C-alpha cells in the first residue's frame, strides 16, 4: 500500500488556513527547510498512513528564547507557539532553548514543528524532574514532555550541525549510582498521537529511554541520529533508542543509534511495526519485550518485520525476552512475571552481526537467573511464528563457541520458531554452537547443542 505524505485532495482546512492572520516573523530570518517527503522503504506495514496536508505559508511561529540566562525556562514560549500555530501552521525552533518545566503537548493538530536549533533540558536539579515529570505506570517511567494529537510532522536538518534534542543525561546516570529509584525522564514521548512523522534530528544523552511511542498509531520515524555518551565512565542506564507500547502501524527506519540498551524494543501491544535500515552500536539488540511482566495482564506483540540491521558490540542482536510464569525480583525498580499473551508473526531478515555477545537470544526466563524455576512455572506468554533469516557476521568471545540461546520454558510455550541461512563465526574459529531447549530443532538450521541450564541473559 502507498504511503501518502502529500494529500491528493485539498482538505477543507486549507481554505480556513489562508485566512488565518499571519503571525509576526520579524524575529527570525533563517530559512525553514521544507518538510521531508518521507516514505517507508523498502517495506511498509500494509496499512495506510493518513495524508498530511501542506501547512499555511502565512502561519509560522518563530520562537525566541526568553533570555540568555543559563537557568531560564523556554517551555512556556514553546507551548505558546504551538498553541498559536496549531491547526495548519509551522512552529520554528531555530535557536538554542532551555526547557526547565514539563510540557504537555498533547493538543496538537495539523502542525509542523521544525527543530533546526537546539533543545536542552535543564539538568541543574535532577530531583526537580523526579518531582515534576509526567509519570507512567508502565515500568516506572516518566518523561519531560509528551507529544500527542493528530497529523504532526517534527523534523530538523541533519546537515546543519544542530537540529538536536539533548537530555543532559550525565547527572542522572551519576545520581542513580546512589539512588536506583530516581525517576529519570524519557527524552521524547509520543503519547496519544495519530498520524505523525519525526525525522532528520539528533538526539543526545537521554537520562532514560530516548523515545517512547505509546497509545499511538500511524507513526513514521526516519533519519534520526541517536547517541548516549558518558563523560566520566559512569554507567549509562536504560538508553533504549525506541520503545513502542500500545501502538499500531509504526515504521522506524534509516537511523544510526549508539547507546547501551535496546536499539528498538517492542513493549506490550505493539502491532504492525517495521524496523529497517538501522545501524546500532553498543546496544542490547532489537528486542521484543520484555513481556509478561504484569501478572493478570495480557500483552500482545504481533506483525513485526525487522529488516537490514547492522548491530555491533551489543550484548544481543535478535532478542525476545519474556518473563517467567512466576513473580521474580530483578532490579530495585523493575520486577515482574506471570503475565499472559503472545508474540506472533515476527520476522528478522538481513542482519549483519559484528562482535555481539549473542546473535540470537530467545528466553522465557527474563529477570530470573534460575532456569529450573522458570521450567517449573512456565511462561504464560507464548512465542509463535518467528522467522530469523539471513543472519551473518561474528560474535564476541564472551560465549565462544556459543553464538546464541533459544530457550523456551516448556515445549508447548513456543511454536514455529524458524532460523534459516545463518553464518556466524566465533573468535576461536571453532564450530559455532547454539543452546536450544523446548524448541522444535527441526526448524532451526543451526548447530543446536543441549542446554547446560546456565546462562546470563538477564541484561537490561
Ligand atoms: C530517590 O529518588 C526518588 C525520586 O525519584 C526519591 O523519591 C527518593 O527519595 C530518592 N532516594 C534517595 C535515597 O535519595
Ligand atoms: C496511555 O494511555 C493510558 C490510558 O489513557 C494512560 O493511562 C497512559 O498514561 C498513557 N501512556 C502510557 C505511556 O502508558
Ligand atoms: C493489550 O491488549 C490486550 C488485548 O486487547 C488487552 O487485554 C490488554 O489490556 C492490553 N494491554 C495494555 C497494556 O494496554
Ligand atoms: C541497509 O541499511 C543501511 C543503513 O544502515 C543503508 O546504508 C543501506 O543502503 C541499506 N541497504 C539496503 C539494501 O537497503
Ligand atoms: C491477579 O489476580 C488475582 C486473582 O484475581 C489476584 O489475587 C492477584 O492479586 C492479582 N495480581 C496482581 C499482580 O494484580
Ligand atoms: C505478518 O507481519 C507482517 C509485517 O507486519 C505483515 O506484512 C503480514 O501480513 C503478517 N502476516 C500475517 C499472517 O498476519
Ligand atoms: C517500581 O518501582 C518500585 C520501587 O520504586 C518497585 O517497588 C516496583 O516493583 C517497580 N514496579 C515495576 C513494575 O517494576
Ligand atoms: C532454582 O529453583 C529450583 C526450583 O524451584 C530450586 O529447587 C533451586 O534451589 C533454585 N536454585 C537456586 C540456585 O536458587
Ligand atoms: C576450540 O577448540 C579447541 C580444540 O578442541 C579447544 O581446545 C578450545 O578450548 C576451543 N575454544 C573454545 C573457545 O571453545
mmCIF file with all atom_site columns, C-alpha atoms and ligand atoms in Angstrom, residues 400-401 428 430, ligand 9:
data_model
loop_
_atom_site.group_PDB
_atom_site.id
_atom_site.type_symbol
_atom_site.label_atom_id
_atom_site.label_alt_id
_atom_site.label_comp_id
_atom_site.label_asym_id
_atom_site.label_entity_id
_atom_site.label_seq_id
_atom_site.pdbx_PDB_ins_code
_atom_site.Cartn_x
_atom_site.Cartn_y
_atom_site.Cartn_z
_atom_site.occupancy
_atom_site.B_iso_or_equiv
_atom_site.pdbx_formal_charge
_atom_site.auth_seq_id
_atom_site.auth_comp_id
_atom_site.auth_asym_id
_atom_site.auth_atom_id
_atom_site.pdbx_PDB_model_num
ATOM   1  C CA . UNK A 1 400 ? 32.548 -18.591 22.365 1.00 0.00 ? 400 UNK A CA 1
ATOM   2  C CA . UNK A 1 401 ? 31.858 -21.123 20.840 1.00 0.00 ? 401 UNK A CA 1
ATOM   3  C CA . UNK A 1 428 ? 38.142 -19.095 18.396 1.00 0.00 ? 428 UNK A CA 1
ATOM   4  C CA . UNK A 1 430 ? 35.737 -23.418 16.452 1.00 0.00 ? 430 UNK A CA 1
HETATM 5  C C1 . LIG B 2 .   ? 38.298 -24.556 20.498 1.00 0.00 ? 9   LIG B C1 1
HETATM 6  O O1 . LIG B 2 .   ? 38.627 -25.883 20.228 1.00 0.00 ? 9   LIG B O1 1
HETATM 7  C C2 . LIG B 2 .   ? 39.861 -26.304 20.813 1.00 0.00 ? 9   LIG B C2 1
HETATM 8  C C3 . LIG B 2 .   ? 40.168 -27.702 20.324 1.00 0.00 ? 9   LIG B C3 1
HETATM 9  O O2 . LIG B 2 .   ? 39.092 -28.563 20.555 1.00 0.00 ? 9   LIG B O2 1
HETATM 10 C C4 . LIG B 2 .   ? 39.727 -26.243 22.326 1.00 0.00 ? 9   LIG B C4 1
HETATM 11 O O3 . LIG B 2 .   ? 40.926 -26.573 22.918 1.00 0.00 ? 9   LIG B O3 1
HETATM 12 C C5 . LIG B 2 .   ? 39.338 -24.827 22.742 1.00 0.00 ? 9   LIG B C5 1
HETATM 13 O O4 . LIG B 2 .   ? 39.096 -24.777 24.112 1.00 0.00 ? 9   LIG B O4 1
HETATM 14 C C6 . LIG B 2 .   ? 38.117 -24.388 21.996 1.00 0.00 ? 9   LIG B C6 1
HETATM 15 N N1 . LIG B 2 .   ? 37.868 -22.956 22.294 1.00 0.00 ? 9   LIG B N1 1
HETATM 16 C C7 . LIG B 2 .   ? 36.679 -22.510 22.641 1.00 0.00 ? 9   LIG B C7 1
HETATM 17 C C8 . LIG B 2 .   ? 36.564 -21.035 22.950 1.00 0.00 ? 9   LIG B C8 1
HETATM 18 O O5 . LIG B 2 .   ? 35.705 -23.227 22.705 1.00 0.00 ? 9   LIG B O5 1
#
